[in-house]
Short mmCIF file of N, CA and C in Angstrom, two decimals:
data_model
loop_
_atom_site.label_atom_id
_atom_site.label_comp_id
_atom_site.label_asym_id
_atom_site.label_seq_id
_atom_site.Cartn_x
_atom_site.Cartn_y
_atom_site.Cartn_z
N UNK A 1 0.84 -1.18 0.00
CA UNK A 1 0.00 0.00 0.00
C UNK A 1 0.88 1.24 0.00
N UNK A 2 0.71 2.37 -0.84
CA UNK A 2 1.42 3.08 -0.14
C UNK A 2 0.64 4.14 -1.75
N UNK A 3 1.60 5.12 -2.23
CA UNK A 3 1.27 6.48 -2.96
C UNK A 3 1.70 5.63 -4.70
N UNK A 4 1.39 5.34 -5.41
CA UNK A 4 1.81 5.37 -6.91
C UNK A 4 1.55 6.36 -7.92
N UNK A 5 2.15 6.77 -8.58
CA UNK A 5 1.92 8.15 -9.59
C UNK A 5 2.77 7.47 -10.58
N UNK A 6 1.93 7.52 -11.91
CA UNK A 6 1.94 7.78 -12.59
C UNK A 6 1.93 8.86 -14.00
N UNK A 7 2.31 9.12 -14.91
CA UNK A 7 2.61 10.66 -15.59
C UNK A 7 2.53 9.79 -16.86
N UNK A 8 1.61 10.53 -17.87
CA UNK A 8 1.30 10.17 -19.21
C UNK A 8 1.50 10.62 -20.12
N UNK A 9 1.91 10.67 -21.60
CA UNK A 9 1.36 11.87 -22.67
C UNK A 9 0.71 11.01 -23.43
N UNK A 10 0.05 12.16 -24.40
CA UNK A 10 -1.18 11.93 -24.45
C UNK A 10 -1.11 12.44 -26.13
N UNK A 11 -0.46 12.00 -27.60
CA UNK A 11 -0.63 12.88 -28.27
C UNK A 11 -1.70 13.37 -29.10
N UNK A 12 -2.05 14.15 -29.95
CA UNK A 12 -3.19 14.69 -30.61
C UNK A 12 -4.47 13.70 -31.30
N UNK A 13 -3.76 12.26 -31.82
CA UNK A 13 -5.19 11.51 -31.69
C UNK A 13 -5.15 10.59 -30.75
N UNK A 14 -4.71 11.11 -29.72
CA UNK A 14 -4.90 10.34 -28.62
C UNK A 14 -4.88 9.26 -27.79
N UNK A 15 -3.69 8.85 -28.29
CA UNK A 15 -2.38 7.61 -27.54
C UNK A 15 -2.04 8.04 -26.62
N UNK A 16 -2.25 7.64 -25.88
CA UNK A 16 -1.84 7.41 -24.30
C UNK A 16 -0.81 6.21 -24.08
N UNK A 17 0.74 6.96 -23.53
CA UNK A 17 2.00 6.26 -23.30
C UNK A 17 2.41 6.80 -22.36
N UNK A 18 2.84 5.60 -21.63
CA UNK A 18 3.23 5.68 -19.96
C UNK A 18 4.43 6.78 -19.93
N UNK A 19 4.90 7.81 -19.18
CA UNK A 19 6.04 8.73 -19.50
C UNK A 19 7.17 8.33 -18.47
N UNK A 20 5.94 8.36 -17.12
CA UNK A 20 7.28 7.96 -15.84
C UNK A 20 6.39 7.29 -14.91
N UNK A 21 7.08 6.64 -14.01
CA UNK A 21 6.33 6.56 -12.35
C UNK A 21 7.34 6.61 -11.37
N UNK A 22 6.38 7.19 -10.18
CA UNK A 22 6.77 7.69 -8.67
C UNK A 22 6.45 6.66 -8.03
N UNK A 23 7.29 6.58 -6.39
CA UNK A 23 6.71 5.82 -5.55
C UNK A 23 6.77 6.39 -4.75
N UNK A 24 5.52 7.00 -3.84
CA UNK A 24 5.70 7.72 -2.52
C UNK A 24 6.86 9.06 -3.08
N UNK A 25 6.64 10.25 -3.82
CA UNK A 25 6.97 10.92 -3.65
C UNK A 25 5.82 12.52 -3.12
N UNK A 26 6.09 12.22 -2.04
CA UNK A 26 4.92 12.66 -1.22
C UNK A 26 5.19 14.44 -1.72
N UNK A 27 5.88 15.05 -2.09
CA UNK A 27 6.46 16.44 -2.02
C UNK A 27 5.71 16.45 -3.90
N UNK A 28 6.06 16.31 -4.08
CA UNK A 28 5.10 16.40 -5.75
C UNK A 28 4.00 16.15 -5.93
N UNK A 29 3.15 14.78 -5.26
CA UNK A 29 1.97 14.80 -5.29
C UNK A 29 1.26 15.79 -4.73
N UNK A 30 1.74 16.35 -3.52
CA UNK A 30 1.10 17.48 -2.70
C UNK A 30 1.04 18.26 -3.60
N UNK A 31 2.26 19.09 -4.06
CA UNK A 31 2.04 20.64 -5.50
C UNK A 31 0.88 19.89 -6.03
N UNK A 32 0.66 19.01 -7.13
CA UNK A 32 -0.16 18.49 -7.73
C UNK A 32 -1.80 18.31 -7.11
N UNK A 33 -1.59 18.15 -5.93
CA UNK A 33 -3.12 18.20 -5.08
C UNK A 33 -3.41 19.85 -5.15
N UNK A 34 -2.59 20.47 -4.35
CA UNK A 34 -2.84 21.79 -4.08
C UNK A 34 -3.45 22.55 -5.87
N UNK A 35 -2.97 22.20 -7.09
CA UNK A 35 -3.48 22.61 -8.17
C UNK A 35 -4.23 22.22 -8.32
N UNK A 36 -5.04 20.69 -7.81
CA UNK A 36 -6.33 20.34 -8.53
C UNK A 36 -6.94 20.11 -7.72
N UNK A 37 -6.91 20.88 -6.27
CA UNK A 37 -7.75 21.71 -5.44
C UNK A 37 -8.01 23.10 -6.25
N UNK A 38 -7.45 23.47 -6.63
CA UNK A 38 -7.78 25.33 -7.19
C UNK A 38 -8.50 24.50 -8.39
N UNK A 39 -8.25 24.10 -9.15
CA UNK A 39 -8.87 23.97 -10.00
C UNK A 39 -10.03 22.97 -10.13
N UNK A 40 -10.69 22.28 -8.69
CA UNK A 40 -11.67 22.00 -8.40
C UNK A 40 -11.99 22.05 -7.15
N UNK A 41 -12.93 23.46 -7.21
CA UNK A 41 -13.19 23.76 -5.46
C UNK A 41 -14.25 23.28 -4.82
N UNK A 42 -15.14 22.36 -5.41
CA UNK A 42 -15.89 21.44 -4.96
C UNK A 42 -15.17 20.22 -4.50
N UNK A 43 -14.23 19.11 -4.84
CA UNK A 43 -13.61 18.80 -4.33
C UNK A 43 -12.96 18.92 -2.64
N UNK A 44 -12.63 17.52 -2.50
CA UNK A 44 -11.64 17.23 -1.31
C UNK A 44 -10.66 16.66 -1.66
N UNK A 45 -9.18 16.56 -0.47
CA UNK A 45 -8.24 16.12 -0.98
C UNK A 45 -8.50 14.37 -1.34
N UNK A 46 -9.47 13.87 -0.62
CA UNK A 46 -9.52 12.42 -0.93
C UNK A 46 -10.27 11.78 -2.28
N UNK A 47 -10.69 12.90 -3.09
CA UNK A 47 -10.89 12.58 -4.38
C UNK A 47 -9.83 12.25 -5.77
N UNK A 48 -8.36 13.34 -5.39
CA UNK A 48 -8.10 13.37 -5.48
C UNK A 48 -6.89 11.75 -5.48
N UNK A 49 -7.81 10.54 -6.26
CA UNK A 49 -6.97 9.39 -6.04
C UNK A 49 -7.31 8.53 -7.20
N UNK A 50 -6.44 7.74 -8.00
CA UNK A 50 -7.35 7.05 -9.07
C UNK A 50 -8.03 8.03 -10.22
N UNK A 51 -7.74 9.31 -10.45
CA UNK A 51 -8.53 10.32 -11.58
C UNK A 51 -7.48 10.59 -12.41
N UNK A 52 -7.51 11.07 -13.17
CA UNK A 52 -6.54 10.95 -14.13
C UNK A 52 -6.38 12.98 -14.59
N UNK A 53 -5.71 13.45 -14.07
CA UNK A 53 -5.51 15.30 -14.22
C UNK A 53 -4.66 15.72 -14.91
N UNK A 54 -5.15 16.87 -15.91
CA UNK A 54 -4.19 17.25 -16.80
C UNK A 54 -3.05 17.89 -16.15
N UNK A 55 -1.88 17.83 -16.56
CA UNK A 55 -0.98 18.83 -15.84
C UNK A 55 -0.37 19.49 -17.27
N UNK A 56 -0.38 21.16 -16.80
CA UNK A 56 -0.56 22.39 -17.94
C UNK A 56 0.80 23.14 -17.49
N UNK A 57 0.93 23.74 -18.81
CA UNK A 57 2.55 24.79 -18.31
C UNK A 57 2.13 25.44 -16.80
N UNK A 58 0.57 25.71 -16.54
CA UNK A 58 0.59 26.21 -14.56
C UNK A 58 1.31 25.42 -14.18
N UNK A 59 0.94 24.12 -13.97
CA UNK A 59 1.32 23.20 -13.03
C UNK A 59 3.21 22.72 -13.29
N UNK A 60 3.56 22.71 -14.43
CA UNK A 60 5.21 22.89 -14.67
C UNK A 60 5.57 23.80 -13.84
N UNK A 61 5.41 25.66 -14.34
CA UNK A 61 5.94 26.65 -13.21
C UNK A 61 5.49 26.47 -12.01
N UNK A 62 4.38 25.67 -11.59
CA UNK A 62 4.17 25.62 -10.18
C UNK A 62 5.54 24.74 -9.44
N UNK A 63 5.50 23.93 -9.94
CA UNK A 63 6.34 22.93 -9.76
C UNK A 63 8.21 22.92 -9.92
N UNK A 64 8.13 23.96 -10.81
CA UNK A 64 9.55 24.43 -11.13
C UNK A 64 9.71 25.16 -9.66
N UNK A 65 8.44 25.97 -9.67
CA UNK A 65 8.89 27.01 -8.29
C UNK A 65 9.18 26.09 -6.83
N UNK A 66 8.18 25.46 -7.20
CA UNK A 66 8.37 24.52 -5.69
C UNK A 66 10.02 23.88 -5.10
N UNK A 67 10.43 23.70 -6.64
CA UNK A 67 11.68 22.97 -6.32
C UNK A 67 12.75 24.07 -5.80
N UNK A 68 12.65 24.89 -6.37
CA UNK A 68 13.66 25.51 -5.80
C UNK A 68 13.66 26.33 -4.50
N UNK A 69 12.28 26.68 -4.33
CA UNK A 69 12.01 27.14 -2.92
C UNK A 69 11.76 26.32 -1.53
N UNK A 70 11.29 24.48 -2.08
CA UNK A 70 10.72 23.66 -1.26
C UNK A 70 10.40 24.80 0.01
N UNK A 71 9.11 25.18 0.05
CA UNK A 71 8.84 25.94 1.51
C UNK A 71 8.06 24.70 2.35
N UNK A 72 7.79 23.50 2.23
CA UNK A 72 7.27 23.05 2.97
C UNK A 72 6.80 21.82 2.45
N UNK A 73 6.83 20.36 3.34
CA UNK A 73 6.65 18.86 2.97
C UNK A 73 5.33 18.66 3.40
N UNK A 74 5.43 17.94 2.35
CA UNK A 74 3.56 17.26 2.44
C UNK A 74 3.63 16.09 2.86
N UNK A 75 2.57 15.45 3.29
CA UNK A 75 2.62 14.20 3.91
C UNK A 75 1.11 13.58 4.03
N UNK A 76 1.23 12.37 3.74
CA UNK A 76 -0.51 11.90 4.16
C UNK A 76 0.18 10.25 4.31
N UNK A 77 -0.91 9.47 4.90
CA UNK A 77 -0.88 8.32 5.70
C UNK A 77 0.14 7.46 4.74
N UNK A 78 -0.78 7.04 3.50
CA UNK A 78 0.26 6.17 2.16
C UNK A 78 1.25 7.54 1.68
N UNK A 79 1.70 8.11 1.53
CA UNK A 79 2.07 8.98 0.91
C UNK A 79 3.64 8.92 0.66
N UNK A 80 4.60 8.54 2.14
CA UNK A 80 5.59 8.11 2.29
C UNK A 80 6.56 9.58 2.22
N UNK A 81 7.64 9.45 1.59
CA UNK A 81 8.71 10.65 2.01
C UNK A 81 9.44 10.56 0.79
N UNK A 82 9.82 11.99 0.35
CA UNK A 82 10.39 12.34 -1.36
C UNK A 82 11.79 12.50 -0.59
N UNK A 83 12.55 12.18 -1.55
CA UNK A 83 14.19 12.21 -1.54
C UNK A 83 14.60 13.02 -2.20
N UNK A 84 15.71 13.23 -2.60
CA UNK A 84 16.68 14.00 -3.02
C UNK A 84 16.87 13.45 -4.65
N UNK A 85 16.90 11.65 -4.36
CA UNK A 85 16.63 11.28 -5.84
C UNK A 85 15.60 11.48 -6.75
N UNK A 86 14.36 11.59 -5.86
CA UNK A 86 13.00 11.79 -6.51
C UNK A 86 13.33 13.03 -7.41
N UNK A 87 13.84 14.15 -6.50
CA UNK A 87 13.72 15.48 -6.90
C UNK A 87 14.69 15.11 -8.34
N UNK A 88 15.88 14.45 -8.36
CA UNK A 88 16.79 14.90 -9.41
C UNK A 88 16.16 14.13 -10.69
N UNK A 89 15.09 13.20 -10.41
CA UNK A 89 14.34 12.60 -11.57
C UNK A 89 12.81 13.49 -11.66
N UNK A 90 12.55 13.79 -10.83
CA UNK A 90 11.73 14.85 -11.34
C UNK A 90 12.04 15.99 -12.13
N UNK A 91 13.23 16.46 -11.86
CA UNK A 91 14.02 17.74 -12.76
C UNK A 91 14.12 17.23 -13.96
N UNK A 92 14.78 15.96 -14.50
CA UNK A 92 14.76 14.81 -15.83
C UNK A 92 13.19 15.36 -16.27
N UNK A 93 12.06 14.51 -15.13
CA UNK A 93 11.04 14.83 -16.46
C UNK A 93 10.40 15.78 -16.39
N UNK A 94 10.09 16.71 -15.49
CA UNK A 94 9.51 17.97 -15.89
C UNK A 94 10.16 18.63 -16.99
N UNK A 95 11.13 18.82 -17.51
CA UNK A 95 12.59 19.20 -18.46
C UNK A 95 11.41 18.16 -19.92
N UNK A 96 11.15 17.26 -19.65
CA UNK A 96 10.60 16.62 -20.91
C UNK A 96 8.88 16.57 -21.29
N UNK A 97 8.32 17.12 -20.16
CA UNK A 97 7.36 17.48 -19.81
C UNK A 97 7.32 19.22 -20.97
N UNK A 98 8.39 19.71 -20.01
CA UNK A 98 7.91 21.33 -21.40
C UNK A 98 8.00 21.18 -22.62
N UNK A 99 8.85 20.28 -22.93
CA UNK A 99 9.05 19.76 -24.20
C UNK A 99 8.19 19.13 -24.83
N UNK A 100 7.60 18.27 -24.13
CA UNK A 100 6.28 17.85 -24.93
C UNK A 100 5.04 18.01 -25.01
N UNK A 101 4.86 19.43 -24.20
CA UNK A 101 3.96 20.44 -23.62
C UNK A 101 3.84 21.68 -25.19
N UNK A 102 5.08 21.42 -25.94
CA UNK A 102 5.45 22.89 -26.22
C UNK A 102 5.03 22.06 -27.77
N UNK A 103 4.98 20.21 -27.63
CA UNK A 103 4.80 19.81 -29.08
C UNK A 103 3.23 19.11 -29.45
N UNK A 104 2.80 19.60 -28.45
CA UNK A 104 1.10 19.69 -28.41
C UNK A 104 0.75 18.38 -27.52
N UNK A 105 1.52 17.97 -26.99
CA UNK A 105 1.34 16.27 -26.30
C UNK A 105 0.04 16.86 -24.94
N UNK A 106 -0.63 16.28 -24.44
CA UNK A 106 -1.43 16.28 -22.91
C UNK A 106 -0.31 15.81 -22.07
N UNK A 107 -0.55 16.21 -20.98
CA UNK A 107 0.42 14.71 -19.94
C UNK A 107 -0.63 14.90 -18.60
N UNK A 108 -0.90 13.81 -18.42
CA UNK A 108 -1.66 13.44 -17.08
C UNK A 108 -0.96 12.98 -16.32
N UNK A 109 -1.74 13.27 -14.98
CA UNK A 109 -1.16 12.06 -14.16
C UNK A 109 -2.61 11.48 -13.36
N UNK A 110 -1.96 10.17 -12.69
CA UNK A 110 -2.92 9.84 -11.87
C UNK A 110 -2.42 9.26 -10.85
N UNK A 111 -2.91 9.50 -9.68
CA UNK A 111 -2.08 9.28 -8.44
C UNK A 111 -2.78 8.07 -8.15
N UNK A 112 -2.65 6.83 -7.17
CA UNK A 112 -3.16 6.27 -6.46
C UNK A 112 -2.81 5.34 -5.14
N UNK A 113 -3.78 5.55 -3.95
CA UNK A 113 -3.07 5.42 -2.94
C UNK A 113 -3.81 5.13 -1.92
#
């Protein structure tokens, strides 16, 4: 049991190919909750599991910013604890993320946990 994330693209007729996966990187899923809280304020954080959410150049600069400021760790029961490695493979694919952001691709993710 614990946090799985997954990250997709998605291109224009609409192939869906696996991009990356997380395990328990609790510090990214949080940015990622906190955006699809704003962007669904009906919502709770426990919906937020098993859905599948676009992530948009917001959610890149959100996420760019996060890294370099980390102001603060997220945490929930499965959620587990982000490393230092997480972060330097997250820098890898967000980096491929704008890139295929910028060549019309979707990229989802879907957390589950």
């Amino acid at each position: 049991m614990g946090l799985d994330m997954d990250f997709y693209k998605v291109n224009t007729n609409g192939k869906k190919e696996h991009l990356h996966y997380f395990r328990k990187h609790a510090d990214l899923h949080g940015v990622l909750l906190d955006c699809y809280l704003e962007k669904n304020p009906d919502k709770n954080p426990s919906d937020f599991n098993c859905v599948d959410f676009e992530v948009t150049k917001n959610e890149v600069k959100r996420i760019k910013k996060f890294m370099k400021e980390r102001p603060t760790h997220y945490h929930g029961f499965f959620w587990g604890t982000s490393t230092e490695e997480d972060w330097e493979e997250t820098k890898t694919l967000f980096k491929e993320i704008s890139s295929l952001l910028k060549e019309n691709y979707k990229i989802i993710y879907t957390p589950w946990w």
